[in-house]
Short mmCIF file of C-alpha atoms in Angstrom, two decimals:
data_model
loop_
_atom_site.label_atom_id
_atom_site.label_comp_id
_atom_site.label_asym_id
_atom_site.label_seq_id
_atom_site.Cartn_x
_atom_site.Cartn_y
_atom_site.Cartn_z
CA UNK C 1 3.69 -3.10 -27.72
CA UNK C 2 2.26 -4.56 -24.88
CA UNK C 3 4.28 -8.06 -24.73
CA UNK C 4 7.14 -5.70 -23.91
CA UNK C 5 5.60 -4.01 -20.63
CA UNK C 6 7.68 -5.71 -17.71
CA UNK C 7 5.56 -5.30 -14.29
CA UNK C 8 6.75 -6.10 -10.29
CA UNK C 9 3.36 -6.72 -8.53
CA UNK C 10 4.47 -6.11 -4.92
CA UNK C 11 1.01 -8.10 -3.44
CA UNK C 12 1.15 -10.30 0.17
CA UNK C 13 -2.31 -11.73 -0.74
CA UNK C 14 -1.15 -14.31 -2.64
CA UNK C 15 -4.60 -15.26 -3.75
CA UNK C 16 -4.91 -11.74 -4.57
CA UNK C 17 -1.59 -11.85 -6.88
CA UNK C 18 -2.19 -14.80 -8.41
CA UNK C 19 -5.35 -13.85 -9.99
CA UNK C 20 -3.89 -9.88 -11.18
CA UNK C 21 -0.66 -11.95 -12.09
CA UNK C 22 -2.59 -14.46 -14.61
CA UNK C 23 -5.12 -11.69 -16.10
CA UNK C 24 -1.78 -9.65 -16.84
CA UNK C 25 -0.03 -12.61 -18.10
CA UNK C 26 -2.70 -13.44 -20.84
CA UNK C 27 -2.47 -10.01 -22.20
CA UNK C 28 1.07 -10.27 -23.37
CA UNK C 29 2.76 -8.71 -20.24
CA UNK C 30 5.39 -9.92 -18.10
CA UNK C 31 4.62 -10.25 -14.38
CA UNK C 32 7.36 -10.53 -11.52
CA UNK C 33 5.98 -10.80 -7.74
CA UNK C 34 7.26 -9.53 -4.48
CA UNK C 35 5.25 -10.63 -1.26
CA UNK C 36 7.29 -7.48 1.31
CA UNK C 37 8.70 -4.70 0.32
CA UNK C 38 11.99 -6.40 1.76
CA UNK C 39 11.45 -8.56 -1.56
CA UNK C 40 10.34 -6.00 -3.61
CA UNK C 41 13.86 -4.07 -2.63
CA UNK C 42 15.62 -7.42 -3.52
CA UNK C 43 13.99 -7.77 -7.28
CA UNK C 44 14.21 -3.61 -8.56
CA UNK C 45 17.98 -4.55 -7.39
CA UNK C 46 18.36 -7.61 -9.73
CA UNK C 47 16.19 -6.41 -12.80
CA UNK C 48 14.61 -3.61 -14.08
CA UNK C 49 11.26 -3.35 -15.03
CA UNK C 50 8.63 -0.99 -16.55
CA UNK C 51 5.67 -0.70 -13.70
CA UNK C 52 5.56 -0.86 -10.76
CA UNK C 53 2.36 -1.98 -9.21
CA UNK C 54 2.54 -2.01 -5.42
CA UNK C 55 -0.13 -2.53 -2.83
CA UNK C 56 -0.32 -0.35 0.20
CA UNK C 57 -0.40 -2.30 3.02
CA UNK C 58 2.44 -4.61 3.07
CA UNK C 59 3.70 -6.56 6.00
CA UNK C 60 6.75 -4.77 7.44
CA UNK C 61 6.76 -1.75 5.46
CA UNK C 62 4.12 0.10 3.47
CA UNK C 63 3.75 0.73 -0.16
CA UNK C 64 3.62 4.26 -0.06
CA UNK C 65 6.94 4.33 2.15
CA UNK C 66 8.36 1.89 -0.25
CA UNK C 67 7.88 3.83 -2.94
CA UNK C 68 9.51 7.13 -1.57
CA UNK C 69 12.06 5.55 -0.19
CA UNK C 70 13.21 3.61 -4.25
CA UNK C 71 12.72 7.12 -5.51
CA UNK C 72 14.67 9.98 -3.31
CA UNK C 73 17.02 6.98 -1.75
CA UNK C 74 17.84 4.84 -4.43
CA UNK C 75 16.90 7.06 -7.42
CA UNK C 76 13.97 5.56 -9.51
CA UNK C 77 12.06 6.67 -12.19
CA UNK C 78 9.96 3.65 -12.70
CA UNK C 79 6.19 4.60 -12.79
CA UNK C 80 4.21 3.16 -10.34
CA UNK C 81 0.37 2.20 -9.67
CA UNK C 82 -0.87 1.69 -5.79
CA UNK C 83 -3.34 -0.67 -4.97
CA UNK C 84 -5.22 -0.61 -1.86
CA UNK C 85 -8.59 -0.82 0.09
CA UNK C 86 -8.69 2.93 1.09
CA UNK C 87 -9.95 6.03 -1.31
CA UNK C 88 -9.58 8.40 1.05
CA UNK C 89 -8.39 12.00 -0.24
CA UNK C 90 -5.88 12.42 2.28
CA UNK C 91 -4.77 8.32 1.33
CA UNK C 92 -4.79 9.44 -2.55
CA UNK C 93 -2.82 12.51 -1.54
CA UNK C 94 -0.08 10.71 0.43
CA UNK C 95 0.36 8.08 -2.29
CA UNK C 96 0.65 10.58 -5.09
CA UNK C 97 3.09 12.58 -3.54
CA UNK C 98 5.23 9.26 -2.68
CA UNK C 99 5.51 9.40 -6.72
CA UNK C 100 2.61 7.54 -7.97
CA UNK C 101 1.37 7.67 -11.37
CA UNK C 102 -1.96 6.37 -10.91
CA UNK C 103 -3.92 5.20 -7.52
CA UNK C 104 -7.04 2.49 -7.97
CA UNK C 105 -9.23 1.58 -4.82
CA UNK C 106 -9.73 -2.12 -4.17
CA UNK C 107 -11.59 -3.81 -5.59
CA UNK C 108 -11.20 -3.36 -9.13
CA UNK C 109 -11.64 -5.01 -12.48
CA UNK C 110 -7.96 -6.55 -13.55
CA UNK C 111 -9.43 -5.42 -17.35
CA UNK C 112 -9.07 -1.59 -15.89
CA UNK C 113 -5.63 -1.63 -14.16
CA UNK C 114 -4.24 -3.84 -17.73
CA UNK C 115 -5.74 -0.43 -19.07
CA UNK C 116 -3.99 1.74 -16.86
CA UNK C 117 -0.51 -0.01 -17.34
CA UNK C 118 -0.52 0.28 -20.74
CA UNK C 119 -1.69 4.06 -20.90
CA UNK C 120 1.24 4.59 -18.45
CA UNK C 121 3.70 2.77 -20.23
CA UNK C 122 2.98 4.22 -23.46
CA UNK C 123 3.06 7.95 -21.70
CA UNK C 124 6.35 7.11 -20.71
CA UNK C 125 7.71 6.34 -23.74
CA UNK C 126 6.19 9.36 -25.59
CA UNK C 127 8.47 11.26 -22.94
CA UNK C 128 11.34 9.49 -24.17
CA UNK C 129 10.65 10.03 -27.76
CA UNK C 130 9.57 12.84 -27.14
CA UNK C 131 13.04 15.42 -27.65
CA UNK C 132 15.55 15.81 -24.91
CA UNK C 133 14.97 19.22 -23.61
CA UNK C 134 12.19 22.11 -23.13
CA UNK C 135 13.45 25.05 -22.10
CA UNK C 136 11.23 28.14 -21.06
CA UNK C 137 12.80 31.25 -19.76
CA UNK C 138 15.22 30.03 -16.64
CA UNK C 139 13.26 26.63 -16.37
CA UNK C 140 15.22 23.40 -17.88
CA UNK C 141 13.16 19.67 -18.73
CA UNK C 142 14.93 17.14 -19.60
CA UNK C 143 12.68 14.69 -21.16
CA UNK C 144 14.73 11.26 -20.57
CA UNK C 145 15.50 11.67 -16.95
CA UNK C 146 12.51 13.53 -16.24
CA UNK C 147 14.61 16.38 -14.28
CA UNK C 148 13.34 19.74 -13.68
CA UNK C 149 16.12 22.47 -13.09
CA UNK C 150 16.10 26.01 -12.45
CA UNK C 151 18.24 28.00 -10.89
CA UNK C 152 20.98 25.24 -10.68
CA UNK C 153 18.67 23.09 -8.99
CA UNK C 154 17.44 19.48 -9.90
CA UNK C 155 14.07 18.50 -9.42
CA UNK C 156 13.29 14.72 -10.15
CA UNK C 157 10.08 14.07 -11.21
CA UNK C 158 7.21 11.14 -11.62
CA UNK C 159 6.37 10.32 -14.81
CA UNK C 160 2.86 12.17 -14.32
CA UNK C 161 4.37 15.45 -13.36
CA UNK C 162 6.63 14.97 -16.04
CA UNK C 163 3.83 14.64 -18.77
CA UNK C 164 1.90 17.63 -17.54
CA UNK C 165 4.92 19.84 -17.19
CA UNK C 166 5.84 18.60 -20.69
CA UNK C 167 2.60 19.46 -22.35
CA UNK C 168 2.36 22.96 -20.41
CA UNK C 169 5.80 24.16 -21.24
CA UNK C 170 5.42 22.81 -25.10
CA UNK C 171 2.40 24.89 -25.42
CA UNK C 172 4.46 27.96 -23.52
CA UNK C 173 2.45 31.01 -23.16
CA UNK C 174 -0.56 29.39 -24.35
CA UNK C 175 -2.71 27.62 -21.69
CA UNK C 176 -3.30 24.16 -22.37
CA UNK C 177 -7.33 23.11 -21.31
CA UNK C 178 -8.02 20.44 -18.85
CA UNK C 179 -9.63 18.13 -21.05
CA UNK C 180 -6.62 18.58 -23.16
CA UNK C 181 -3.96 17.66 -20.15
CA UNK C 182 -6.27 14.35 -19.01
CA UNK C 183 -7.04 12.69 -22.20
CA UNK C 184 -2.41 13.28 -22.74
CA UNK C 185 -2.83 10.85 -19.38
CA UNK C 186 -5.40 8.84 -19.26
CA UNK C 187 -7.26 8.65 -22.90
CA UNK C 188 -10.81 8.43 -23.34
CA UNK C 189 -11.04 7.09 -19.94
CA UNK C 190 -9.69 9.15 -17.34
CA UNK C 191 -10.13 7.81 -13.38
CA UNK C 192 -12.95 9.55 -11.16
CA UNK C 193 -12.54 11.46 -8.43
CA UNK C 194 -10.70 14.45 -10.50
CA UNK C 195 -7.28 13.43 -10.12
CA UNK C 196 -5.94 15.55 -12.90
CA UNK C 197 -6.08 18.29 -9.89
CA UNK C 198 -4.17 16.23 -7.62
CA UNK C 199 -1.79 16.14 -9.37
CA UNK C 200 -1.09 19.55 -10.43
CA UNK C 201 -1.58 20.60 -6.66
CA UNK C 202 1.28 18.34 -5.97
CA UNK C 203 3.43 19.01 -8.47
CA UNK C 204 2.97 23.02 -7.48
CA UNK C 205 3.91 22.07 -3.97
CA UNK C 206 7.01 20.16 -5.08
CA UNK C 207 8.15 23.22 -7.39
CA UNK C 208 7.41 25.33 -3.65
CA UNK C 209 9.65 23.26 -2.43
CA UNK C 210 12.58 22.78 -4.30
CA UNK C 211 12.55 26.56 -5.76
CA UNK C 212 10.23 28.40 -3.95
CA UNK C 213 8.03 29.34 -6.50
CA UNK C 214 5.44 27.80 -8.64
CA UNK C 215 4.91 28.69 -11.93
CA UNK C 216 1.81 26.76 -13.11
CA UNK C 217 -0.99 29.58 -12.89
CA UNK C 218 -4.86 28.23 -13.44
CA UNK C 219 -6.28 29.98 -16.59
CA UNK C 220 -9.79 30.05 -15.19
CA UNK C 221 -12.81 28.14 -17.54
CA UNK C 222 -9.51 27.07 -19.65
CA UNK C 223 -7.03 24.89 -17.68
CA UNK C 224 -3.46 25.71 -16.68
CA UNK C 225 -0.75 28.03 -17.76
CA UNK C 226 3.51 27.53 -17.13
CA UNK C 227 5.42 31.03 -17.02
CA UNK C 228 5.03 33.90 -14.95
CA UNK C 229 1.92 35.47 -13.63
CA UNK C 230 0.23 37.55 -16.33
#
């Protein structure tokens, strides 16, 4: 339910946070603020919380920065939406592969990022109820921590990567279609720009890295493919 969805908006404009804070607030959710990413460090230490929303350009330290530096330093897993005034590519790109679950350009309608959270949240727990391991051929997923292994080596993942890699190695040899993939993450409503590519292209270059290879193949006019190349 949505009364249960716990959010840190990480917002300097206070202006700016007061007005995302109330909209949230009369939908049922509960809203925590952080004006710095110093502050935002300081509450993800004292609480725990469900989303993160986090703007980009924060005094001291950015968002995106932020964001890397709770998941590969600190270790979490909590989902998190950037806000911010730029909708550049190479922005959406940088933000995405800090770990971001979802990426809105200022300005935007409070009604669509309350629409966003909840999609996310209620992706996330589908993950968790979801089993706690796929396994195809070498390749481990373990659902609640959202760890790829293979070959005796971890790979943490965001909880977007996580839902694509689920679907993809549930449906294991089958392709699974792209329509398929972005209504599993976004509904009836899925963001502009096609960010459903994104994020496979970053999720490929994070399996690169960590165990150079890849195996998420495009099945051309279908969608996408986990396994070895045909």
């Amino acid at each position: 339910m949505s009364d249960s969805i716990r959010v840190l908006l990480v917002e300097d404009d206070l202006d700016v946070a007061a007005g995302i804070g109330d909209y949230l607030e009369a939908h049922g959710l509960r809203v925590d603020f952080a004006g710095s990413a110093g502050e935002a460090r300081a509450r993800v230490a004292e609480a725990s919380f469900d989303l993160l929303v986090l703007d980009v350009n924060l005094p001291g330290q950015d968002g995106i920065s932020l964001c890397r530096e709770l998941r590969k330093e600190r270790g979490l897993a909590t989902p998190a939406i950037f806000l911010t005034a730029r909708g550049e590519l190479e922005d959406k790109l940088r933000g995405f592969d800090a770990g971001a679950a979802d990426y809105m350009v200022k300005p935007f309608a409070p009604a669509e990022l309350l629409a966003r959270i909840r999609a996310i949240h209620a992706l996330a727990g589908a993950e968790t109820q979801a089993g706690p391991m796929l396994v195809v051929e070498d390749y481990a997923l373990d659902l609640q921590a959202g760890v790829l292994s293979h070959a005796g080596r971890p790979l943490q993942l965001h909880a977007t990567g996580l839902a694509i890699l689920r679907r993809l190695m549930q449906a294991h040899p089958r392709p699974v279609s792209r329509q398929s993939l972005a209504e599993g993450l976004w509904g009836d409503e899925p963001p502009g720009s096609d960010p459903l590519r994104t994020h496979v292209y970053l999720l490929r270059q994070a399996l690169l890295d960590r165990f150079s290879e890849a195996p998420i193949h495009t099945e051309r006019g279908i969608g996408y493919r986990f396994g070895p190349k045909a």
